[in-house]
Coordinates of C-alpha atoms and ligand atoms in Angstrom, one line a residue:
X1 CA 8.4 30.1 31.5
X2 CA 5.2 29.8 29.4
X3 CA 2.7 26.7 30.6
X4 CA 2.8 24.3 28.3
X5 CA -1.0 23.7 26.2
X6 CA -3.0 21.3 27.4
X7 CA -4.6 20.4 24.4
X8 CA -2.1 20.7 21.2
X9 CA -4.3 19.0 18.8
X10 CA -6.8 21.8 19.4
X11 CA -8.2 23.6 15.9
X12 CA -5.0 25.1 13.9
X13 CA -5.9 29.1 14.4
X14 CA -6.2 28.5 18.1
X15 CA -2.7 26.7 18.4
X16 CA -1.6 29.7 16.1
X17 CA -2.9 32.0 18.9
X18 CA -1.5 30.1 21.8
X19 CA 1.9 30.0 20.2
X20 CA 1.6 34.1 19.9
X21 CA 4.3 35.1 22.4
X22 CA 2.4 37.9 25.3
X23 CA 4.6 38.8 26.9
X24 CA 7.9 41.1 25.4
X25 CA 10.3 38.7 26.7
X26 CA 8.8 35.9 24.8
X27 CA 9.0 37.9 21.8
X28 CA 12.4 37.2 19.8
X29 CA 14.5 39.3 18.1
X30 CA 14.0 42.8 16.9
X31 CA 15.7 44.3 19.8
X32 CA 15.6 47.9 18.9
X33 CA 12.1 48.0 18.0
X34 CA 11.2 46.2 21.1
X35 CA 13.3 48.8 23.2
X36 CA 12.0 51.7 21.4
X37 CA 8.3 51.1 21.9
X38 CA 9.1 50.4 25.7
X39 CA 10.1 53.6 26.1
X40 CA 7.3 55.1 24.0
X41 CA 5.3 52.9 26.6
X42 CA 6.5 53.5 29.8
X43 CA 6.9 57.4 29.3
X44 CA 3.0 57.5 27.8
X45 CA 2.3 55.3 31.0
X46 CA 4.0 58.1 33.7
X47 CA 2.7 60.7 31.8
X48 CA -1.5 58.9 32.1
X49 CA -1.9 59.4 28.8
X50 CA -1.6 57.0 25.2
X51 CA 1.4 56.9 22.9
X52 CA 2.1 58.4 19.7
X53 CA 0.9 56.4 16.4
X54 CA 3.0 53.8 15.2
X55 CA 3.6 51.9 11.9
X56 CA 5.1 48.4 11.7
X57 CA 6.1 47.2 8.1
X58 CA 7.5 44.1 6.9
X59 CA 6.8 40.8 5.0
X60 CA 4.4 38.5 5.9
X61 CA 4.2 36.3 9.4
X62 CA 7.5 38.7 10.9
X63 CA 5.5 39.5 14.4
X64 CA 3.6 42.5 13.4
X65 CA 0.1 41.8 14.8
X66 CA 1.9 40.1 17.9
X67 CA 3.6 43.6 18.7
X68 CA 0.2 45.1 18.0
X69 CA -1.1 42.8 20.7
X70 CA 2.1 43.4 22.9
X71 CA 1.1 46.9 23.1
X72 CA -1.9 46.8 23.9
X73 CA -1.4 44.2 26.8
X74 CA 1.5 46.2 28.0
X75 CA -0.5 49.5 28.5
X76 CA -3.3 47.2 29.5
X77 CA -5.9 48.7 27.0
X78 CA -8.3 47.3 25.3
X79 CA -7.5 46.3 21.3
X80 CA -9.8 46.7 18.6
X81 CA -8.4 45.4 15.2
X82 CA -9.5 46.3 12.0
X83 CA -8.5 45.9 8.4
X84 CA -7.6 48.2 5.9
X85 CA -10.1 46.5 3.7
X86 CA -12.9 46.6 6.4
X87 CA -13.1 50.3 6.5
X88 CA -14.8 51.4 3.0
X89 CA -16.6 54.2 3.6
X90 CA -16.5 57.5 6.0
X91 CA -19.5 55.9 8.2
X92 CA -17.1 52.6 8.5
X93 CA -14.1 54.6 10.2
X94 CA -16.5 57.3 11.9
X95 CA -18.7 54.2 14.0
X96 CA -15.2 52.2 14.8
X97 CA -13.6 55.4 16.0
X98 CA -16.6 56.6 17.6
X99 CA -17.4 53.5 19.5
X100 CA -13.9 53.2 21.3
X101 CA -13.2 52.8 24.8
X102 CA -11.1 55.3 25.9
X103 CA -7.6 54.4 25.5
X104 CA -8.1 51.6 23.3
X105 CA -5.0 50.8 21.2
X106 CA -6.5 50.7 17.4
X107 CA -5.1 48.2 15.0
X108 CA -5.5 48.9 11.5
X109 CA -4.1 45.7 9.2
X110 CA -2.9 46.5 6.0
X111 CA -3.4 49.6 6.7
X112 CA -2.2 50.7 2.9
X113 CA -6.1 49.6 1.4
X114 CA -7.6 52.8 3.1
X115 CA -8.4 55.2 0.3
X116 CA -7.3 58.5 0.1
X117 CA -11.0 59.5 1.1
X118 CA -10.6 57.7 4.3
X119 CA -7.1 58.5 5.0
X120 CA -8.2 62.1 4.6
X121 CA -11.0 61.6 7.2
X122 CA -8.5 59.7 9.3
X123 CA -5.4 62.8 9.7
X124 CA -7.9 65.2 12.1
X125 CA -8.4 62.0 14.0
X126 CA -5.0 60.8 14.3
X127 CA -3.8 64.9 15.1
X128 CA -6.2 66.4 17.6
X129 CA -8.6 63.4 18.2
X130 CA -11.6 65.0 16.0
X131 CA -13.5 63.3 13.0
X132 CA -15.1 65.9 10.7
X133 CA -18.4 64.8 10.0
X134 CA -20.4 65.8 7.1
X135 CA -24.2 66.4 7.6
X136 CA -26.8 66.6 4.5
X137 CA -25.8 67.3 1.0
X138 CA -25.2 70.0 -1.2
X139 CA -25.7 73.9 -0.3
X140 CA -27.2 72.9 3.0
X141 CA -24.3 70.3 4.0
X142 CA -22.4 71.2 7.2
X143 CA -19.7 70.0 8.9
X144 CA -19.9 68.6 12.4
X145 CA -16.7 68.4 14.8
X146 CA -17.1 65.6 16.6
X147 CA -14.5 64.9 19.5
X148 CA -13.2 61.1 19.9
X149 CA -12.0 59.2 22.9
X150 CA -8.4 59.1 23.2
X151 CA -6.5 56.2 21.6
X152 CA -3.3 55.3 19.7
X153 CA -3.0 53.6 16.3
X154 CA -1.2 50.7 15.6
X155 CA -0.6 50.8 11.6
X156 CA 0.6 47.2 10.1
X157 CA 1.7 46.7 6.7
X158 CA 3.0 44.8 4.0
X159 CA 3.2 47.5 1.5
X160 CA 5.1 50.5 3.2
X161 CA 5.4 51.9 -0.7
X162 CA 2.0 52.1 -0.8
X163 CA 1.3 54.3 1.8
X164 CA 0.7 57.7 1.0
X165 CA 3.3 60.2 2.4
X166 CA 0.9 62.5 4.8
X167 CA -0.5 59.2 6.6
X168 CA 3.0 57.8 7.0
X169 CA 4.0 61.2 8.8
X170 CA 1.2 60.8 10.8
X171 CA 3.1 58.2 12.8
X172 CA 4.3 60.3 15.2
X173 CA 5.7 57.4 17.7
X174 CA 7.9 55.7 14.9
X175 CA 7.8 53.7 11.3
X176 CA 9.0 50.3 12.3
X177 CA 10.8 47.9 9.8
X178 CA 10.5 44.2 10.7
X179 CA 12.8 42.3 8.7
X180 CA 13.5 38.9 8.6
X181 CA 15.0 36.7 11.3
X182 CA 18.5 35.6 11.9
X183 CA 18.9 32.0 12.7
X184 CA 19.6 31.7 16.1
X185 CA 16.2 33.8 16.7
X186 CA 14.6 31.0 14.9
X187 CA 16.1 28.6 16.7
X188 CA 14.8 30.1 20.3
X189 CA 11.1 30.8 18.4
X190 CA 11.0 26.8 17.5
X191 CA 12.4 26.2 20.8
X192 CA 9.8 28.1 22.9
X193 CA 6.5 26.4 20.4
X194 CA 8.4 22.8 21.0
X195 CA 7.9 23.5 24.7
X196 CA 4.6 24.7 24.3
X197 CA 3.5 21.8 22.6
X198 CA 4.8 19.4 24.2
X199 CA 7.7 18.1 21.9
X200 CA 10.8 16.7 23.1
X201 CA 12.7 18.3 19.5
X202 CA 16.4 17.4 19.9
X203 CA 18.6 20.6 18.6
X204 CA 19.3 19.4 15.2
X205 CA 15.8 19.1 14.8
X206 CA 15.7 22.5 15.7
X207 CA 18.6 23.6 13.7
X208 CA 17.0 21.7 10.4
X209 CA 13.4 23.7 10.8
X210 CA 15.2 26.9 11.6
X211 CA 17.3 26.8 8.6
X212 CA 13.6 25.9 6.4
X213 CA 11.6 28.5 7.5
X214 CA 12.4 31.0 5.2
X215 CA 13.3 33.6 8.1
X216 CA 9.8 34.0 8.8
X217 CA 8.3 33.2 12.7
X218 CA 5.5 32.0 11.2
X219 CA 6.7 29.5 8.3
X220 CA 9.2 28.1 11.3
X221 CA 5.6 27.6 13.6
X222 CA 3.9 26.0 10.7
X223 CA 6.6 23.5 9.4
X224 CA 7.2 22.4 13.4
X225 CA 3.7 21.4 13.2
X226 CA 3.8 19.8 10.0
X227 CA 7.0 17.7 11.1
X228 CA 5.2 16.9 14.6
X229 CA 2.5 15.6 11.7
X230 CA 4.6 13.4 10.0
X231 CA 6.3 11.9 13.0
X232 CA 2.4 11.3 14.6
X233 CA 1.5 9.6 12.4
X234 CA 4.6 7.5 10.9
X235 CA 4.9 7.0 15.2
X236 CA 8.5 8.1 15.1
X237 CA 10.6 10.3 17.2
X238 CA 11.6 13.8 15.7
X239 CA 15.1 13.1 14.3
X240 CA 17.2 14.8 12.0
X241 CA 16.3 12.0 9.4
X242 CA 12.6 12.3 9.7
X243 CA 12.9 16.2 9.5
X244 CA 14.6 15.2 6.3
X245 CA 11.9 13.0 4.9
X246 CA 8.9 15.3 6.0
X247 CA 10.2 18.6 4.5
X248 CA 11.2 15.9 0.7
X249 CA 7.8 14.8 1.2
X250 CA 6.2 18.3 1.7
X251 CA 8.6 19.7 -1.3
X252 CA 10.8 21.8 1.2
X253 CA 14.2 22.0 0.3
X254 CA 17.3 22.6 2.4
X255 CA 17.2 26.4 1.8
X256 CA 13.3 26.4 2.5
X257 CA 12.2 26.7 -1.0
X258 CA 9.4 25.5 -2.1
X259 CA 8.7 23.9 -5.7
X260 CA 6.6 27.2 -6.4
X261 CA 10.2 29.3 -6.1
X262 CA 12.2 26.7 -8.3
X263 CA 9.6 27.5 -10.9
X264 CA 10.1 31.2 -10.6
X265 CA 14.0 30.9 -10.7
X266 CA 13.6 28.4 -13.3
X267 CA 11.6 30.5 -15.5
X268 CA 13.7 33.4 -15.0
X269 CA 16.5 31.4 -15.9
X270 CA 14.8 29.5 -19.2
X271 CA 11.9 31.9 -20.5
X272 CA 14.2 35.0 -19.4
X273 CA 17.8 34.1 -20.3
X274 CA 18.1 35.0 -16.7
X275 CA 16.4 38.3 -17.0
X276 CA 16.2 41.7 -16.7
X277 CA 12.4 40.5 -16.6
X278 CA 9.7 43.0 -16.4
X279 CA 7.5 41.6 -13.4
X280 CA 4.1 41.7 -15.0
X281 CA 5.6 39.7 -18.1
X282 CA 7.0 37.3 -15.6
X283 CA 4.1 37.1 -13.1
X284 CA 2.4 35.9 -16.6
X285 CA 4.5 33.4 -17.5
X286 CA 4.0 31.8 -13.9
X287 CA 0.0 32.2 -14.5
X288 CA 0.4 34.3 -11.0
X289 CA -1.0 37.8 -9.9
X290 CA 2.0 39.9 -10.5
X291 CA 1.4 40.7 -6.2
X292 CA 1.9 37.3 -5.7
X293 CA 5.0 37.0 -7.1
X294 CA 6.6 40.5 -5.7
X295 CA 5.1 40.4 -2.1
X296 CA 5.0 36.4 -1.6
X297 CA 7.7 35.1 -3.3
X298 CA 10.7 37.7 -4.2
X299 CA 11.4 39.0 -0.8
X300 CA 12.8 35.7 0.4
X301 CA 14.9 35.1 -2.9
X302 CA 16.4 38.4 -2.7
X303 CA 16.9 38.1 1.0
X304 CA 19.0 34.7 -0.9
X305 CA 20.6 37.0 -2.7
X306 CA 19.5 34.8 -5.8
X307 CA 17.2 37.4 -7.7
X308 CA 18.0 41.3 -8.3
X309 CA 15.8 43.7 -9.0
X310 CA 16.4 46.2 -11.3
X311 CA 15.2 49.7 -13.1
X312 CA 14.7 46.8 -15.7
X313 CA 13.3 44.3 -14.1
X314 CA 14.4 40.9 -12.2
X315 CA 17.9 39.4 -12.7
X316 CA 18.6 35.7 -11.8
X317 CA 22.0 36.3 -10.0
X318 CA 25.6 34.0 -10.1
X319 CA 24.2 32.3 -6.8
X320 CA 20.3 32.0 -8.2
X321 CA 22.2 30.2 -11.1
X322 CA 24.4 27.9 -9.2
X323 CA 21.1 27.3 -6.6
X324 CA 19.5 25.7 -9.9
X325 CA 22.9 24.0 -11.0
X326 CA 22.7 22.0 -7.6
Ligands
ATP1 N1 9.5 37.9 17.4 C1 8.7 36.8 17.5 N2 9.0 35.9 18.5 C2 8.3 34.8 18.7 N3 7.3 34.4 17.8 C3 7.0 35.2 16.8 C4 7.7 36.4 16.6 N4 7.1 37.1 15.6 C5 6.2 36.3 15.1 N5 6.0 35.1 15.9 C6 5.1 34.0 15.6 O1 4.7 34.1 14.3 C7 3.3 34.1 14.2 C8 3.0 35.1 13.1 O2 3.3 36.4 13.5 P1 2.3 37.7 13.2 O3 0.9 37.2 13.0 O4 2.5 38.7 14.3 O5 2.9 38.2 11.8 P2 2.5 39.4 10.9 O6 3.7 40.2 10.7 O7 1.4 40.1 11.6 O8 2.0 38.7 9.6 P3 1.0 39.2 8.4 O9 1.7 40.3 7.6 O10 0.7 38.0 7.6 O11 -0.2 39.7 9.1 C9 2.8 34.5 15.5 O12 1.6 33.9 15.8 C10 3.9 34.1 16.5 O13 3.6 32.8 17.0
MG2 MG1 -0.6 40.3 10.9

């Protein structure tokens, strides 16, 4: 069992990062995935050598960096993360890949903002750990092999569509979907921070966040906080009732929604007749980056089974409708 913090009012990142489970049995859910990279693990480990590549993909806060991590720890390797968006130019990815220990797991965040220039430059690295550099310009440019330390890649993403099909084949050790949680694995992943932060959070408590937390880790870590908040500083004990006021108060309702998806479904329902609507024409009429509204707020509501999405765009479903008839 974990040791409980010693200091849970300590700054909000590093509570995030104490709550991140390290070891794999700490680590709810996503059994297969969990089993499979074992393996991929254990056999790398016999052999003395690193795993194959591997991709996780999957909405936001779902446990993709804290497998990254997992991985890492579990070969006991050093991790270097990166970004997607860190890594704009050829000398970016040459003086990361260059400048690993040997070994090191890499951990490339949305990984689906490397250009095709980089990605390019990436494949030799990634096949027969080389980088390809180029020396001088014009007639008298040549190309240097340059031979890299070995290490494995840990792609994570948001955006698996937006990957281009030779770096997704590059994953030679899987493509991993992380989906969203069930609610009993919410239940044990409010349990476990509870304990860690010293709550005593009786299982309807538990049972009220889990069912809030838009089957997201993350969101269930955040609004346990937020409810340990509320009953701070009203100086009452988590109840079912408080959980009740605290998630009215914070505009949370009993599905998890937030007043940010009632607008959507509302305006898919008035300014759309309840659709098809074309995304960009909807992200518009919510003033929102038509991102936003697929990555952030759709996945959930189709995971609802209250929006569609079509060849012609969103459709408010029978059970979207009767959501906003409640
Ligand atoms: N399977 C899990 N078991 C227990 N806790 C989890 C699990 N997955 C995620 N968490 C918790 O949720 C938090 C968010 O997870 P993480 O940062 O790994 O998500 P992510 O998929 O990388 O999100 P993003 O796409 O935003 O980067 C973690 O700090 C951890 O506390
Ligand atoms: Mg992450």
């Amino acid at each position: 069992m974990s040791t409980p913090l010693r200091n849970p009012d300590s700054l909000p990142q590093a509570l995030d990062a104490a709550l991140r489970p390290v070891r794999w049995d700490d680590y709810v859910g996503q059994k297969q995935i969990k089993a499979n990279i074992r393996i991929a693990i254990d056999a790398a480990k016999k052999r003395g050598g690193m795993p194959e590549h591997i991709l996780f993909y999957g909405p936001p806060g779902v446990g993709k960096t804290t497998l990254a991590h997992l991985v890492a720890a579990t070969l006991e390797s050093p991790l270097k993360s990166t970004s997607g968006v860190a890594i704009e130019r050829a000398g970016d990815l040459a003086a990361i890949l260059t400048s690993l220990e040997p070994n090191t797991v890499l951990f490339i965040d949305e990984i689906h903002r490397l250009s095709r220039k980089i990605e390019e430059l990436l494949y030799p690295a990634l096949e027969s750990g080389h980088l390809d550099i180029v020396l001088g310009k014009g007639p008298s440019a040549r190309t240097v092999e340059l031979s890299l330390p070995p290490f494995m890649l840990v792609g994570a993403t948001t955006r698996v569509a937006e990957l281009s099909g030779p770096l997704r084949s590059r994953f030679g050790g899987g493509v991993y979907q992380l989906d969203f949680y069930s609610d009993d694995d919410l239940r044990d992943i409010i349990r476990r921070s509870a304990l860690l932060l010293e709550l005593s959070a009786p299982e309807e408590v538990i049972e009220r966040i889990a069912a809030r937390s838009r089957a997201t880790p993350r969101v269930a870590n955040a609004l346990l906080k937020r409810v340990r908040d509320f009953s701070e500083v009203h100086e009452r004990a988590l109840s079912a009732a408080l959980c009740d006021e605290a998630c009215t108060l914070f505009g949370i309702d009993s599905c998890g929604l937030t007043k940010d998806d009632r607008r959507y479904l509302i305006t898919l329902a008035e300014g759309f007749r309840g659709g098809p609507a074309g995304i960009r024409a909807l992200a518009a009429a919510l003033h929102e980056d038509p991102d936003t509204v697929e990555y952030m707020y759709e996945p959930f509501l189709l995971r609802l089974g209250f929006i569609e999405r079509s060849s012609r765009g969103r459709i408010l479903t029978l059970k979207g409708r009767s959501y906003l008839q409640n």
